[in-house]
């Protein structure tokens, strides 16, 4: 990819769009963890609301911390992430001299004095920044950098006192100490996480650090890193804590041993996510009891320090165009540890004690490593021209951020040129950015094509697994099938039109490659290897499509739903592509020059070719099962990842999309918008556990009165009432048949007296007869394409246009 395309001085402006079309291309998250948040954008973002509220997000961050964290020795972490030599004590002997230098020791003494004092944690910021500055100054004298080293970019640490807020997707955060390049001048109230290179979080609690009890623990020469944590904990317990609350008294964790604040033993058999560990999705209530009140004036900040660090990392990783990974440091009084996040793993080092000679040398080693890392090694990408300016050129960054106002991140690439697959594009505003720690963290940007300025395109940036087939490959396969036979030509109007796709590899010398290789060959304390997922940056360009909220009347809505039903069936039958993720955000439509509308099932990122080959963890691409409010009941089971994703599951999802649209939306002026008080809001309460959400959806079929459902349909969408009630009835009967088939049939039901007689051997036990058989693929014939087709082919007594009448018949 040519990342240095000339910036045109005078390029055409964005063409004016009709008011009735609003470009909002959304995407789908993973089923668990922080990436799940964007699944609820179907209501919030389509209604033009800001969907992100960090105070509600922490439980999903904490799930990632619980299930994707690897705990390792500090020196191994430094070798992998900071690129220091494995034999650093022999190769970098001057580090010991710096650690014992009078200037460094004075700065260290000042810092440790502040630790012993009482007061707010902010008292620790100035002396800690001075300690960093002392180490940097001495390193500059002992180990000067030449122009080649780190492209002459130097880090400068600044304390957040007085408090300076940093703009992010979730609003404004306040990291304690920020590391910026020294070429970047901080302008008050104009700092974004795009400008921040490294974050240092500081606590004064004695329990903020991760101990590693419940993590994947990597052995180093046979030594469990948990032993180091316990050694520091024993030392802490024997040291007076100057009146500070103990973990038990304060409600915190013991050395941060788990994200949830639950104290655990090393031999606890907790449920994890990988290599035989079972996923447990926990509700936010499971975490809330032990969160630290970092600042009582800010209720949004009542989070555990580990979660707080993960928030900062997520701000970095959510900017997939700019960042490949994030490195942070967490200090708790005079102990610290390093943390690393890269969308596939969260790696945490053992703690270092600055009261020891060894700990002081390791601090200098950390600063040495950070100082020598290149921009790329610090996690900064340069795939779009001007990306590094956001970190190095404060004037350029300020101009670009000012365009976006309070949503500065939406304009950070505005008018930046980019070459994708040898074609030049001009990027415009960001229309979607998926927050997350583990997963694809998709970002979608409007763009103009230099050779076709009259039309609008979208550029999607994401980080899928390298082994995953590209969306463009699947679309091309579908188009080839459609073009090979005239009887399939109709579907060309209903397929996404992807212009280009390109993968940017991270490289074998990258931090990610080193961690991947290390984790695959390492020995683990519990024998369970962490399955690191190798990812790439995937960039694709496609024609702009429009969300169903841009339709003008219920007949258009009905036609698009029928088109989606037929196109989805054709994809399944002919090119053998299983979509697997029908939701509100990816049921789109296009409009041709004659004003004809065609429904298009968009976003095939999660689609798979049939027959599907499942990974060891159950679903392909690490637990990716769909969008929770629209997921089939069978798939919404956090305790069973082995359920096959069937064709009928997508039909069930389509039904949920239909119900949510006709009940929760109404037509206003020129588009459908979310009603003031939309029903079924509990389906979109993302603080619900999956178990609760599944029960809510099950009750919809088994206990909800059909007349109530009918009453919830928007008046302007009343023609859909027969669709909703008839399909609900079919699904309810299908679920009933499956329940009967799964229930064992006894020759008689024993009462208490009979049970006693059976135990005494006086009566034979009841015979378990063969359960009733049913077709699980169709729930006894109740959930099929033809079931949906017979209701959806007409709307309001009038037939809709059937694109392919013979679809689904033998030979078609």
Coordinates of C-alpha atoms in Angstrom, one line a residue, residues 142-358:
X142 CA 25.0 7.3 28.6
X143 CA 23.2 5.9 25.5
X144 CA 22.6 8.8 23.1
X145 CA 20.1 8.1 20.3
X146 CA 21.2 8.8 16.7
X147 CA 18.8 10.1 14.0
X148 CA 17.9 6.6 13.0
X149 CA 16.8 5.6 16.4
X150 CA 13.1 5.9 16.8
X151 CA 13.1 8.4 13.9
X152 CA 14.5 11.0 16.3
X153 CA 11.2 11.0 18.2
X154 CA 11.6 11.4 22.0
X155 CA 9.1 10.7 24.7
X156 CA 8.3 13.3 27.3
X157 CA 6.2 12.5 30.4
X158 CA 3.7 15.0 31.8
X159 CA 1.6 14.8 34.9
X160 CA -2.1 15.4 34.9
X161 CA -2.1 17.9 37.7
X162 CA -4.1 20.2 37.4
X163 CA -6.4 17.7 35.7
X164 CA -6.4 17.9 31.9
X165 CA -9.1 15.8 30.2
X166 CA -8.3 13.8 27.1
X167 CA -11.0 13.3 24.4
X168 CA -12.0 9.8 23.5
X169 CA -14.9 7.8 22.0
X170 CA -16.6 7.7 25.4
X171 CA -16.2 11.3 26.2
X172 CA -13.3 12.7 28.2
X173 CA -10.9 10.7 30.4
X174 CA -8.0 11.8 32.7
X175 CA -5.0 9.5 32.6
X176 CA -2.6 10.4 35.5
X177 CA 0.6 10.7 33.5
X178 CA 0.8 11.0 29.7
X179 CA 3.8 10.2 27.5
X180 CA 3.9 12.4 24.4
X181 CA 6.5 12.9 21.7
X182 CA 8.5 15.9 22.7
X183 CA 7.7 17.5 19.3
X184 CA 4.0 17.7 20.4
X185 CA 3.0 20.8 22.3
X186 CA -0.1 20.3 24.5
X187 CA -2.8 22.8 23.9
X188 CA -5.4 23.2 26.7
X189 CA -8.7 21.3 26.1
X190 CA -7.4 20.0 22.7
X191 CA -5.8 16.7 23.6
X192 CA -7.1 13.4 22.3
X193 CA -6.1 9.8 22.8
X194 CA -4.9 10.0 19.2
X195 CA -2.1 12.3 20.5
X196 CA -1.2 10.2 23.6
X197 CA 1.6 7.6 23.0
X198 CA 1.8 5.9 26.4
X199 CA -0.2 6.2 29.7
X200 CA 0.9 5.8 33.3
X201 CA -1.8 5.3 35.8
X202 CA -1.0 5.9 39.5
X203 CA -2.8 4.6 42.6
X204 CA -2.3 4.8 46.3
X205 CA -4.1 1.7 47.5
X206 CA -1.8 -1.3 47.9
X207 CA -4.2 -3.5 46.0
X208 CA -4.3 -2.1 42.4
X209 CA -1.9 -4.4 40.7
X210 CA -2.8 -7.7 39.0
X211 CA -1.6 -10.7 40.9
X212 CA -2.3 -13.2 38.2
X213 CA -4.4 -15.8 40.2
X214 CA -7.0 -16.4 37.5
X215 CA -5.0 -15.6 34.4
X216 CA -3.1 -17.8 32.0
X217 CA 0.3 -17.8 33.8
X218 CA 3.5 -18.4 31.8
X219 CA 6.3 -20.2 33.5
X220 CA 9.8 -18.8 33.3
X221 CA 12.5 -21.5 33.8
X222 CA 9.8 -23.5 35.6
X223 CA 8.9 -20.6 38.0
X224 CA 5.2 -19.6 38.3
X225 CA 4.9 -15.8 38.2
X226 CA 2.3 -16.1 40.9
X227 CA 5.2 -16.9 43.3
X228 CA 6.5 -13.4 42.7
X229 CA 3.1 -11.9 43.4
X230 CA 2.8 -13.8 46.6
X231 CA 6.3 -12.7 47.7
X232 CA 5.4 -9.0 47.2
X233 CA 2.1 -9.5 48.9
X234 CA 3.8 -11.1 51.9
X235 CA 6.2 -8.2 52.1
X236 CA 3.3 -5.7 51.8
X237 CA 1.5 -7.5 54.6
X238 CA 4.5 -7.1 56.9
X239 CA 4.9 -3.4 56.1
X240 CA 2.8 -0.7 57.8
X241 CA 0.4 0.8 55.3
X242 CA 0.3 4.3 56.8
X243 CA -3.3 4.0 57.7
X244 CA -4.5 3.1 54.3
X245 CA -7.4 0.7 54.0
X246 CA -6.6 -2.9 53.4
X247 CA -8.2 -4.7 50.4
X248 CA -10.8 -6.4 52.6
X249 CA -11.7 -3.2 54.3
X250 CA -11.9 -1.1 51.2
X251 CA -13.7 -3.6 49.1
X252 CA -10.9 -3.9 46.6
X253 CA -9.0 -6.9 45.3
X254 CA -5.9 -8.5 46.8
X255 CA -3.2 -7.1 44.6
X256 CA -5.8 -6.8 41.8
X257 CA -5.9 -10.6 41.5
X258 CA -9.0 -10.5 39.3
X259 CA -10.9 -7.9 37.3
X260 CA -14.0 -8.5 39.3
X261 CA -12.5 -7.8 42.7
X262 CA -13.1 -11.4 43.8
X263 CA -10.4 -12.8 46.0
X264 CA -9.3 -16.2 44.6
X265 CA -6.8 -18.9 45.4
X266 CA -4.2 -20.1 42.9
X267 CA -5.9 -23.4 42.7
X268 CA -9.4 -22.0 42.1
X269 CA -10.9 -23.7 39.1
X270 CA -12.4 -20.6 37.5
X271 CA -14.1 -20.7 34.2
X272 CA -12.1 -19.1 31.4
X273 CA -12.4 -18.7 27.7
X274 CA -9.8 -20.9 26.0
X275 CA -8.2 -24.3 25.7
X276 CA -10.9 -26.1 27.6
X277 CA -11.8 -23.2 29.8
X278 CA -15.5 -22.5 29.7
X279 CA -16.8 -19.0 29.0
X280 CA -18.9 -17.4 31.7
X281 CA -20.6 -14.2 30.7
X282 CA -21.1 -12.2 33.9
X283 CA -23.5 -9.3 34.4
X284 CA -22.2 -5.9 35.6
X285 CA -23.7 -6.6 39.0
X286 CA -21.0 -9.4 39.4
X287 CA -18.3 -6.7 39.3
X288 CA -19.9 -3.7 40.9
X289 CA -19.4 -4.6 44.6
X290 CA -15.7 -4.2 44.7
X291 CA -15.0 -1.3 42.4
X292 CA -12.7 1.4 43.6
X293 CA -14.1 5.0 43.9
X294 CA -11.2 6.7 42.2
X295 CA -12.8 10.1 42.4
X296 CA -16.0 10.5 44.4
X297 CA -16.9 13.6 42.4
X298 CA -17.1 11.5 39.2
X299 CA -19.5 8.6 39.5
X300 CA -18.3 7.3 36.1
X301 CA -14.8 6.7 37.5
X302 CA -15.9 4.1 40.1
X303 CA -13.9 1.3 38.6
X304 CA -11.2 -1.1 39.5
X305 CA -7.7 0.2 38.5
X306 CA -7.2 -2.7 36.1
X307 CA -10.4 -1.7 34.4
X308 CA -9.4 1.9 34.3
X309 CA -6.2 1.0 32.5
X310 CA -8.1 -1.1 30.1
X311 CA -10.3 1.9 29.3
X312 CA -7.3 3.8 28.2
X313 CA -6.1 0.9 26.1
X314 CA -9.5 0.6 24.5
X315 CA -9.4 4.2 23.5
X316 CA -6.2 3.4 21.6
X317 CA -7.3 0.1 20.1
X318 CA -10.7 1.5 19.1
X319 CA -8.7 3.7 16.6
X320 CA -7.8 0.7 14.4
X321 CA -6.4 3.1 11.7
X322 CA -3.9 4.6 14.2
X323 CA -3.0 1.9 16.7
X324 CA -1.9 -1.8 16.5
X325 CA -1.4 -2.1 20.2
X326 CA -1.2 -0.2 23.5
X327 CA 1.4 -0.3 26.3
X328 CA 0.6 1.1 29.7
X329 CA 2.2 1.2 33.2
X330 CA 0.3 0.9 36.4
X331 CA 1.8 2.2 39.7
X332 CA 0.5 1.4 43.1
X333 CA 2.6 3.4 45.5
X334 CA 6.2 2.3 45.0
X335 CA 5.4 -0.9 43.0
X336 CA 4.5 -1.0 39.3
X337 CA 3.7 -3.4 36.4
X338 CA 3.4 -3.1 32.7
X339 CA 0.4 -4.0 30.6
X340 CA 0.0 -4.7 26.9
X341 CA -3.2 -4.9 24.7
X342 CA -3.3 -5.9 21.0
X343 CA -6.9 -7.2 20.2
X344 CA -5.8 -10.8 20.6
X345 CA -4.4 -10.8 24.1
X346 CA -3.9 -8.8 27.3
X347 CA -0.4 -9.4 28.7
X348 CA 0.5 -8.2 32.2
X349 CA 3.9 -8.4 33.8
X350 CA 4.7 -9.3 37.4
X351 CA 5.0 -6.3 39.8
X352 CA 8.4 -4.6 40.4
X353 CA 9.2 -3.2 43.8
X354 CA 11.1 0.2 43.7
X355 CA 12.3 -0.3 47.3
X356 CA 14.8 -2.9 46.1
X357 CA 18.0 -2.5 44.1
X358 CA 16.7 -5.0 41.5

